[in-house]
Short mmCIF file of C-alpha atoms and ligand atoms in Angstrom, two decimals:
data_model
loop_
_atom_site.label_atom_id
_atom_site.label_comp_id
_atom_site.label_asym_id
_atom_site.label_seq_id
_atom_site.Cartn_x
_atom_site.Cartn_y
_atom_site.Cartn_z
CA MET I 1 124.16 92.19 117.90
CA HIS I 2 125.97 89.53 119.91
CA GLN I 3 123.94 86.34 119.95
CA SER I 4 125.08 85.70 123.53
CA LYS I 5 123.11 88.83 124.52
CA LEU I 6 119.96 87.95 122.58
CA PHE I 7 117.42 86.81 125.15
CA THR I 8 115.58 84.51 122.76
CA LYS I 9 116.92 80.98 122.37
CA THR I 10 116.23 78.64 119.50
CA ARG I 11 114.38 75.46 120.32
CA LYS I 12 114.07 72.04 118.76
CA GLU I 13 110.32 71.70 119.20
CA ALA I 14 107.39 74.05 118.65
CA PRO I 15 104.41 73.96 121.06
CA LYS I 16 102.34 70.81 120.45
CA ASP I 17 99.16 72.75 119.70
CA GLU I 18 100.82 74.80 116.93
CA VAL I 19 99.93 73.26 113.59
CA SER I 20 101.05 75.92 111.09
CA LYS I 21 104.54 75.80 109.60
CA ASN I 22 105.02 79.57 109.81
CA ALA I 23 104.35 79.74 113.55
CA GLN I 24 106.28 76.53 114.28
CA LEU I 25 109.42 77.86 112.60
CA LEU I 26 109.04 81.41 113.91
CA ILE I 27 108.56 80.14 117.47
CA ARG I 28 111.45 77.67 117.24
CA ALA I 29 113.75 80.36 115.86
CA GLY I 30 112.72 82.88 118.55
CA PHE I 31 110.88 85.44 116.38
CA ILE I 32 107.46 85.22 118.03
CA ASN I 33 105.78 83.89 121.15
CA LYS I 34 102.38 82.24 121.21
CA GLU I 35 100.23 83.81 123.92
CA MET I 36 97.09 81.83 123.04
CA ALA I 37 95.39 80.61 119.86
CA GLY I 38 95.58 83.35 117.23
CA VAL I 39 97.52 85.73 119.49
CA TYR I 40 101.26 86.14 119.02
CA SER I 41 103.85 88.52 120.47
CA PHE I 42 106.73 89.70 118.34
CA LEU I 43 110.15 89.24 119.96
CA PRO I 44 113.28 91.23 118.97
CA LEU I 45 114.09 89.21 115.83
CA GLY I 46 110.44 89.08 114.78
CA LEU I 47 109.92 92.78 115.36
CA LYS I 48 112.92 93.58 113.16
CA VAL I 49 111.38 91.63 110.29
CA LEU I 50 107.94 93.13 110.86
CA ASN I 51 109.41 96.66 110.90
CA ASN I 52 111.30 95.95 107.68
CA ILE I 53 108.06 94.83 106.05
CA ASN I 54 106.21 97.87 107.39
CA ASN I 55 108.89 100.18 106.03
CA ILE I 56 108.65 98.70 102.54
CA ILE I 57 104.88 99.17 102.69
CA ARG I 58 105.33 102.74 103.97
CA GLU I 59 107.73 103.65 101.18
CA GLU I 60 105.33 102.39 98.54
CA MET I 61 102.29 104.07 100.13
CA ASN I 62 104.11 107.38 100.53
CA ALA I 63 105.23 107.17 96.89
CA ILE I 64 101.61 107.22 95.70
CA GLY I 65 100.64 110.10 97.99
CA GLY I 66 99.72 108.27 101.20
CA GLN I 67 99.77 110.21 104.48
CA GLU I 68 100.35 108.11 107.57
CA LEU I 69 98.16 108.48 110.66
CA PHE I 70 97.26 106.24 113.56
CA LEU I 71 93.64 105.75 114.59
CA THR I 72 92.45 104.24 117.84
CA ALA I 73 91.68 100.59 118.44
CA LEU I 74 88.88 101.55 120.86
CA GLN I 75 85.79 102.32 118.84
CA ASP I 76 82.65 104.35 119.53
CA LYS I 77 79.45 102.33 119.00
CA LYS I 78 77.58 105.40 117.67
CA VAL I 79 79.90 105.72 114.68
CA TRP I 80 79.38 102.10 113.66
CA GLU I 81 75.60 102.31 114.03
CA LYS I 82 75.58 104.73 111.07
CA THR I 83 76.36 101.85 108.70
CA ASN I 84 74.64 99.17 110.79
CA ARG I 85 78.00 97.45 111.22
CA TRP I 86 77.73 97.54 115.04
CA SER I 87 75.16 94.75 114.76
CA ASP I 88 76.47 91.25 115.52
CA GLU I 89 74.14 89.94 112.82
CA VAL I 90 75.99 92.04 110.24
CA VAL I 91 79.54 91.69 111.58
CA ASP I 92 80.29 88.40 113.30
CA ASN I 93 83.84 89.04 114.49
CA TRP I 94 83.59 92.02 116.86
CA PHE I 95 85.40 92.06 120.17
CA LYS I 96 83.15 94.29 122.25
CA THR I 97 83.67 95.63 125.73
CA LYS I 98 82.13 98.13 128.18
CA LEU I 99 83.17 101.18 130.16
CA LYS I 100 82.59 101.14 133.93
CA ASN I 101 79.36 103.09 133.33
CA ASP I 102 78.16 100.37 130.93
CA THR I 103 78.76 102.36 127.71
CA GLU I 104 79.57 99.85 124.97
CA LEU I 105 82.81 100.05 123.00
CA GLY I 106 84.36 97.87 120.32
CA LEU I 107 87.91 96.99 119.35
CA GLY I 108 88.27 98.03 115.69
CA PHE I 109 88.30 95.23 113.11
CA THR I 110 88.72 97.79 110.29
CA HIS I 111 88.49 101.61 110.09
CA GLU I 112 86.20 102.81 107.29
CA GLU I 113 83.62 104.25 109.69
CA PRO I 114 85.82 106.24 112.11
CA LEU I 115 88.00 107.55 109.28
CA THR I 116 85.06 108.64 107.10
CA ASN I 117 83.62 110.35 110.18
CA LEU I 118 86.96 112.05 110.86
CA MET I 119 87.35 113.22 107.25
CA LYS I 120 84.07 115.17 107.53
CA ASP I 121 86.09 117.78 109.44
CA HIS I 122 88.77 117.95 106.75
CA ILE I 123 87.01 117.65 103.41
CA LYS I 124 84.89 120.64 102.43
CA SER I 125 85.83 121.66 98.92
CA PHE I 126 87.30 120.16 95.74
CA ARG I 127 90.60 121.68 96.89
CA ASP I 128 90.72 119.19 99.75
CA LEU I 129 90.65 116.20 97.39
CA PRO I 130 92.01 113.70 96.62
CA MET I 131 93.28 112.48 100.00
CA TYR I 132 95.00 109.19 100.87
CA PRO I 133 95.35 108.59 104.62
CA TYR I 134 96.74 105.27 105.79
CA GLN I 135 97.92 103.56 108.92
CA ILE I 136 99.74 100.47 110.11
CA GLN I 137 97.68 99.58 113.12
CA THR I 138 96.39 96.73 115.26
CA LYS I 139 93.05 95.18 114.38
CA PHE I 140 91.00 92.79 116.47
CA ARG I 141 88.82 90.08 114.97
CA ASN I 142 87.13 87.21 116.71
CA GLU I 143 88.13 84.83 113.91
CA ALA I 144 86.35 81.45 114.09
CA ARG I 145 89.46 79.55 113.01
CA ALA I 146 92.96 80.45 114.10
CA LYS I 147 95.07 77.60 112.79
CA SER I 148 97.26 79.50 110.35
CA GLY I 149 99.72 80.99 112.82
CA ILE I 150 100.47 84.67 112.26
CA MET I 151 98.61 84.53 108.95
CA ARG I 152 95.28 84.62 110.79
CA GLY I 153 95.53 86.36 114.12
CA ARG I 154 92.72 87.46 116.41
CA GLU I 155 94.91 90.49 117.08
CA PHE I 156 96.98 91.47 114.05
CA LEU I 157 98.58 94.33 112.22
CA MET I 158 96.97 95.80 109.12
CA LYS I 159 98.08 98.49 106.75
CA ASP I 160 94.87 100.13 105.67
CA LEU I 161 94.79 103.01 103.26
CA TYR I 162 91.57 104.76 102.28
CA SER I 163 91.20 106.91 99.19
CA PHE I 164 88.90 109.94 99.03
CA SER I 165 88.36 111.15 95.48
CA LYS I 166 86.24 113.74 93.66
CA ASP I 167 84.89 111.44 90.98
CA GLU I 168 85.19 107.99 89.46
CA ASN I 169 87.99 109.00 87.08
CA GLU I 170 90.13 110.28 89.87
CA HIS I 171 89.32 107.17 91.87
CA ASN I 172 90.17 104.78 89.03
CA GLU I 173 93.47 106.51 88.38
CA PHE I 174 94.52 106.04 91.98
CA TYR I 175 93.19 102.47 92.06
CA GLU I 176 95.57 101.56 89.22
CA LYS I 177 98.47 103.25 91.02
CA ALA I 178 97.65 101.30 94.16
CA LYS I 179 97.62 98.06 92.16
CA GLN I 180 101.14 98.80 90.93
CA ALA I 181 102.32 99.80 94.43
CA TYR I 182 101.01 96.46 95.74
CA LYS I 183 102.90 94.60 93.02
CA ASN I 184 106.05 96.47 94.03
CA ILE I 185 105.51 95.59 97.68
CA PHE I 186 105.06 91.86 97.11
CA SER I 187 108.04 91.64 94.79
CA ARG I 188 110.18 93.53 97.32
CA LEU I 189 109.04 91.00 99.94
CA GLY I 190 110.34 88.17 97.74
CA LEU I 191 106.82 86.99 96.87
CA GLY I 192 106.59 88.51 93.38
CA ASP I 193 106.85 85.23 91.43
CA LYS I 194 104.11 83.55 93.41
CA THR I 195 101.67 86.40 93.91
CA PHE I 196 98.78 86.91 91.50
CA LEU I 197 96.44 89.80 91.00
CA THR I 198 93.11 88.08 91.57
CA PHE I 199 89.63 89.17 90.55
CA ALA I 200 87.20 88.82 93.45
CA SER I 201 83.63 89.86 94.08
CA GLY I 202 83.31 93.61 94.22
CA GLY I 203 80.19 94.22 96.24
CA THR I 204 77.74 96.77 94.95
CA PHE I 205 79.89 99.49 93.44
CA SER I 206 82.25 97.86 90.95
CA LYS I 207 82.17 94.53 89.17
CA TYR I 208 85.33 93.29 90.87
CA SER I 209 87.55 93.92 93.80
CA HIS I 210 91.15 92.75 93.57
CA GLU I 211 93.07 90.49 95.87
CA PHE I 212 96.75 89.68 95.88
CA GLN I 213 97.01 85.93 96.33
CA THR I 214 100.26 84.06 96.98
CA LEU I 215 100.41 80.41 95.96
CA SER I 216 100.89 78.12 98.94
CA GLU I 217 99.60 74.79 100.18
CA ALA I 218 99.04 76.55 103.51
CA GLY I 219 96.52 78.90 101.89
CA GLU I 220 92.88 79.03 102.93
CA ASP I 221 91.75 80.35 99.53
CA ILE I 222 91.39 78.77 96.11
CA ILE I 223 92.16 80.68 92.93
CA TYR I 224 92.07 79.90 89.21
CA ILE I 225 95.11 81.20 87.33
CA CYS I 226 95.29 82.27 83.70
CA ASP I 227 98.86 81.43 82.68
CA LYS I 228 98.64 83.71 79.65
CA CYS I 229 97.91 86.88 81.63
CA SER I 230 99.31 85.91 85.06
CA VAL I 231 96.08 86.97 86.75
CA ALA I 232 93.63 84.82 88.67
CA VAL I 233 89.97 84.53 89.63
CA ASN I 234 88.90 83.83 93.20
CA ASP I 235 86.93 80.65 93.85
CA GLU I 236 83.97 82.65 95.18
CA ILE I 237 83.24 84.22 91.76
CA ILE I 238 84.34 81.42 89.46
CA GLY I 239 80.68 80.52 88.90
CA GLU I 240 79.85 83.86 87.30
CA GLN I 241 83.36 84.46 85.92
CA ASN I 242 84.67 81.11 84.65
CA SER I 243 87.14 82.54 82.14
CA CYS I 244 90.06 84.94 82.42
CA PRO I 245 88.61 88.47 82.78
CA GLU I 246 91.52 89.85 80.73
CA CYS I 247 91.73 87.48 77.73
CA GLY I 248 88.75 85.12 77.97
CA ASN I 249 90.97 82.01 78.35
CA ILE I 250 88.89 79.18 79.84
CA GLU I 251 91.80 76.92 80.72
CA LEU I 252 92.43 78.11 84.23
CA ARG I 253 94.72 76.36 86.71
CA LYS I 254 93.33 75.69 90.19
CA GLU I 255 95.67 76.45 93.12
CA LYS I 256 95.59 77.02 96.87
CA SER I 257 96.66 80.48 97.94
CA ILE I 258 96.99 83.04 100.72
CA GLU I 259 95.29 86.44 100.44
CA VAL I 260 98.12 88.80 101.31
CA GLY I 261 96.34 91.99 100.35
CA ASN I 262 93.25 93.42 98.71
CA ILE I 263 91.95 96.60 97.16
CA PHE I 264 88.33 97.68 96.98
CA SER I 265 86.29 100.37 95.31
CA LEU I 266 83.77 101.48 97.90
CA GLY I 267 81.91 104.04 95.80
CA THR I 268 79.72 106.21 98.04
CA LYS I 269 78.74 103.45 100.47
CA PHE I 270 80.47 105.12 103.43
CA SER I 271 80.26 108.72 102.25
CA ASP I 272 76.47 108.24 101.93
CA ALA I 273 76.20 106.94 105.49
CA PHE I 274 78.23 109.85 106.91
CA GLU I 275 77.14 112.45 104.35
CA LEU I 276 80.74 113.10 103.42
CA ASN I 277 80.40 115.79 100.72
CA TYR I 278 82.49 118.44 99.04
CA ASN I 279 81.67 121.52 96.97
CA ASP I 280 82.90 121.25 93.40
CA GLU I 281 84.26 124.10 91.20
CA LYS I 282 80.71 125.29 90.49
CA GLY I 283 79.77 125.25 94.16
CA GLU I 284 77.61 122.15 93.77
CA GLU I 285 77.60 119.65 96.61
CA LYS I 286 78.92 116.20 95.62
CA ARG I 287 79.54 112.91 97.40
CA VAL I 288 83.13 111.78 97.94
CA ILE I 289 84.13 108.53 96.19
CA MET I 290 86.07 106.11 98.37
CA GLY I 291 88.30 103.05 98.12
CA SER I 292 90.06 100.84 100.67
CA TYR I 293 93.42 99.12 100.36
CA GLY I 294 94.57 96.52 102.91
CA ILE I 295 97.67 94.45 103.57
CA GLY I 296 98.45 92.30 106.61
CA PRO I 297 102.17 92.76 107.40
CA GLY I 298 102.05 89.81 109.83
CA ARG I 299 100.26 87.66 107.28
CA ALA I 300 102.86 88.70 104.69
CA MET I 301 105.64 87.67 107.11
CA GLY I 302 103.97 84.31 107.72
CA THR I 303 103.55 83.86 103.98
CA VAL I 304 107.25 84.47 103.36
CA VAL I 305 108.03 81.73 105.89
CA GLU I 306 105.51 79.33 104.35
CA VAL I 307 106.71 79.91 100.81
CA LEU I 308 110.47 80.38 101.09
CA SER I 309 111.58 78.16 103.99
CA ASP I 310 113.19 74.74 103.47
CA GLU I 311 113.54 71.61 105.61
CA LYS I 312 116.27 73.23 107.72
CA GLY I 313 114.45 76.44 108.56
CA ILE I 314 113.55 79.93 107.45
CA VAL I 315 115.05 81.65 104.39
CA TRP I 316 114.56 85.44 104.63
CA PRO I 317 114.88 87.60 101.53
CA GLU I 318 117.56 90.22 102.11
CA SER I 319 114.97 93.01 101.98
CA ILE I 320 113.31 91.98 105.25
CA ALA I 321 115.87 89.78 107.02
CA PRO I 322 116.50 90.68 110.69
CA PHE I 323 120.26 90.85 109.94
CA LYS I 324 122.17 90.66 106.72
CA VAL I 325 125.06 88.55 108.00
CA HIS I 326 125.25 85.74 110.54
CA LEU I 327 128.85 85.68 111.73
CA LEU I 328 129.82 82.38 113.33
CA SER I 329 132.98 82.24 115.32
CA LEU I 330 134.22 78.68 115.88
CA GLY I 331 136.74 78.14 118.62
CA LYS I 332 138.56 81.01 120.25
CA ASN I 333 139.87 83.76 118.01
CA GLU I 334 140.03 87.52 118.32
CA ASP I 335 139.59 88.11 114.63
CA ALA I 336 135.86 87.42 114.85
CA GLN I 337 135.22 90.54 116.95
CA LYS I 338 137.38 92.57 114.53
CA ILE I 339 135.35 91.36 111.57
CA TYR I 340 132.15 92.13 113.45
CA ASN I 341 133.34 95.70 114.07
CA GLN I 342 134.44 96.12 110.49
CA LEU I 343 131.12 94.98 109.07
CA THR I 344 128.99 97.04 111.44
CA GLU I 345 131.15 100.11 110.83
CA ASN I 346 130.23 99.67 107.18
CA GLY I 347 126.56 99.77 108.04
CA ILE I 348 126.05 96.01 107.63
CA GLU I 349 123.74 94.46 110.21
CA VAL I 350 125.35 91.41 111.77
CA LEU I 351 124.21 88.77 114.21
CA PHE I 352 127.46 87.59 115.79
CA ASP I 353 127.32 84.07 117.19
CA ASP I 354 129.94 84.54 119.88
CA ARG I 355 128.49 81.82 122.10
CA ASP I 356 130.54 78.99 123.47
CA LYS I 357 128.73 76.28 121.50
CA LYS I 358 129.60 73.41 119.20
CA ALA I 359 129.95 74.14 115.47
CA GLY I 360 127.01 71.88 114.59
CA GLU I 361 124.71 73.79 116.89
CA LYS I 362 125.76 77.13 115.41
CA PHE I 363 125.25 75.89 111.86
CA ALA I 364 121.81 74.54 112.74
CA ASP I 365 120.84 77.88 114.30
CA PHE I 366 121.98 79.73 111.21
CA ASP I 367 119.79 77.51 109.04
CA LEU I 368 116.81 77.85 111.37
CA ILE I 369 117.00 81.65 111.81
CA GLY I 370 117.43 82.21 108.09
CA ILE I 371 119.78 85.21 107.77
CA PRO I 372 120.89 85.55 104.10
CA TYR I 373 124.69 85.36 104.49
CA ARG I 374 126.81 83.09 106.68
CA VAL I 375 130.37 84.03 107.50
CA VAL I 376 132.39 81.44 109.46
CA ILE I 377 135.70 82.28 111.01
CA SER I 378 137.77 79.47 112.49
CA GLU I 379 141.37 78.25 112.72
CA LYS I 380 140.64 76.23 109.61
CA SER I 381 139.28 79.15 107.60
CA LEU I 382 142.14 81.42 108.66
CA GLN I 383 144.68 78.81 107.57
CA ALA I 384 142.88 78.58 104.23
CA GLY I 385 143.22 82.34 103.82
CA GLY I 386 140.31 84.11 105.48
CA VAL I 387 136.68 83.38 106.25
CA GLU I 388 134.19 80.94 104.81
CA PHE I 389 131.31 82.64 103.01
CA LYS I 390 127.99 80.98 102.16
CA LYS I 391 124.48 82.08 101.26
CA ARG I 392 121.52 80.60 103.15
CA ASN I 393 119.81 79.55 99.94
CA SER I 394 122.86 77.94 98.32
CA GLU I 395 125.00 74.91 99.15
CA ASP I 396 128.22 76.43 97.77
CA SER I 397 130.73 78.02 100.09
CA GLU I 398 134.01 79.79 99.40
CA ILE I 399 136.98 81.10 101.30
CA ILE I 400 137.49 84.83 100.91
CA SER I 401 139.91 87.22 102.49
CA VAL I 402 138.70 89.47 105.28
CA GLU I 403 139.50 92.47 103.06
CA ASP I 404 137.14 91.23 100.35
CA LEU I 405 134.34 90.40 102.74
CA VAL I 406 132.88 93.90 103.12
CA SER I 407 132.70 94.63 99.40
CA LYS I 408 131.32 91.14 98.74
CA ILE I 409 128.43 91.73 101.13
CA LYS I 410 127.81 95.37 100.33
CA PHE I 411 127.35 94.85 96.63
P1 ATP S 1 90.33 86.81 104.96
O1 ATP S 1 89.33 86.55 103.88
O2 ATP S 1 91.60 86.05 104.77
O3 ATP S 1 89.76 86.71 106.32
P2 ATP S 1 89.67 89.55 104.80
O4 ATP S 1 88.95 89.61 103.51
O5 ATP S 1 88.90 89.48 106.06
O6 ATP S 1 90.74 88.34 104.77
P3 ATP S 1 90.45 92.31 104.94
O7 ATP S 1 89.41 92.58 105.93
O8 ATP S 1 90.24 92.90 103.62
O9 ATP S 1 90.72 90.74 104.83
O10 ATP S 1 91.87 92.74 105.49
C1 ATP S 1 92.91 93.26 104.68
C2 ATP S 1 94.16 92.41 104.81
O11 ATP S 1 94.49 92.18 106.19
C3 ATP S 1 94.04 90.99 104.23
O12 ATP S 1 94.30 91.00 102.86
C4 ATP S 1 95.09 90.24 105.00
O13 ATP S 1 96.37 90.43 104.43
C5 ATP S 1 95.07 90.90 106.36
N1 ATP S 1 94.27 90.12 107.33
C6 ATP S 1 92.93 89.98 107.38
N2 ATP S 1 92.55 89.22 108.40
C7 ATP S 1 93.70 88.89 109.06
C8 ATP S 1 93.98 88.12 110.21
N3 ATP S 1 93.00 87.59 110.92
N4 ATP S 1 95.28 87.99 110.59
C9 ATP S 1 96.27 88.55 109.88
N5 ATP S 1 96.07 89.29 108.78
C10 ATP S 1 94.81 89.46 108.36
MG1 MG S 2 88.53 87.89 107.34
#
């Protein structure tokens, strides 16, 4: 991609009303646009990152048997009345609307009800179980506070997987697999070191649910970490669980954190409401056991910015960066286009700063946008024997020959 063709421009200032670091940097670097409080559009660079995150999540969900679908955002009131979650007293963040004939509709804030209802047509016998449908889909929530940029949107993307199992054993087995898949996801997103499996309140069915909490001053949650086990306890249950649930350690470290994902055992709460049953091997009718597994890809993206950026700008991990290489051509030279062609022919994604701008401005844009590798080609570099190569997260640079560049970046 030639930067001269990219319609987004970097800017020195973020909008005055934007208080979160993630949105400030993402807006300044041209990844997102703020439409109103808690509502952000994803621009070409931002969409590339979001899609990279979604694809990592997809790979990990598919690997544990997930089947992707895409449910509607528009929701039928009747379905939600079955669990009493249509009521504004029970759920305080609905966006509701009406058809021209006054029929009420809602914009989905989650999808347990419609999916359980849908699965009634597909689950009849033990042969139909287990089943793990998931989606990456837009949710709407009338959040009271929207000061955390893309980490708390009123319209946001969620990956939500729901498990349908024959019995508790089958459920627990999958629950453990999902835990591991979540660990894989957060380490692939570059958040592994800072993300803790956190015990949270479980509702009625199981003692705990589990959250994945990433340490950050920008977090809205508080967790207590056990340094022996590398697990944590959420602030909301620390009263009843004031020691490490794994080893009993009572010296827990208090930290602020961001909930990047969570997994829940739902038991028969939803299958009871919808009478979602199956016939077992003996022909006896049984209730399906359910679980839900959520991740916010936008929140994860915001978290990466909060946690990994520095004073100059964003630092993307290679796994989700919009491009692998930022090629900066200083002054006029034809070799830059040749290098661009050579890299792209090798399947390396390159943002080519071919604009007629001062070197300082190009360097500052590289730091702000946060692409992992910088390659500078100039009269000076050519005289020194090739191109200057530098990583975004390192101060060291080196001159390497154009021939060595491809293998250097590929491996
Ligand atoms: P929180 O307590 O932070 O509001 P939640 O408990 O409401 O989160 P869930 O309903 O379980 O979250 O949603 C699953 C995942 O979706 C969360 O772990 C988070 O990553 C993401 N998520 C939830 N609310 C938002 C939001 N408003 N904007 C962006 N992502 C969100
Ligand atoms: Mg919430």
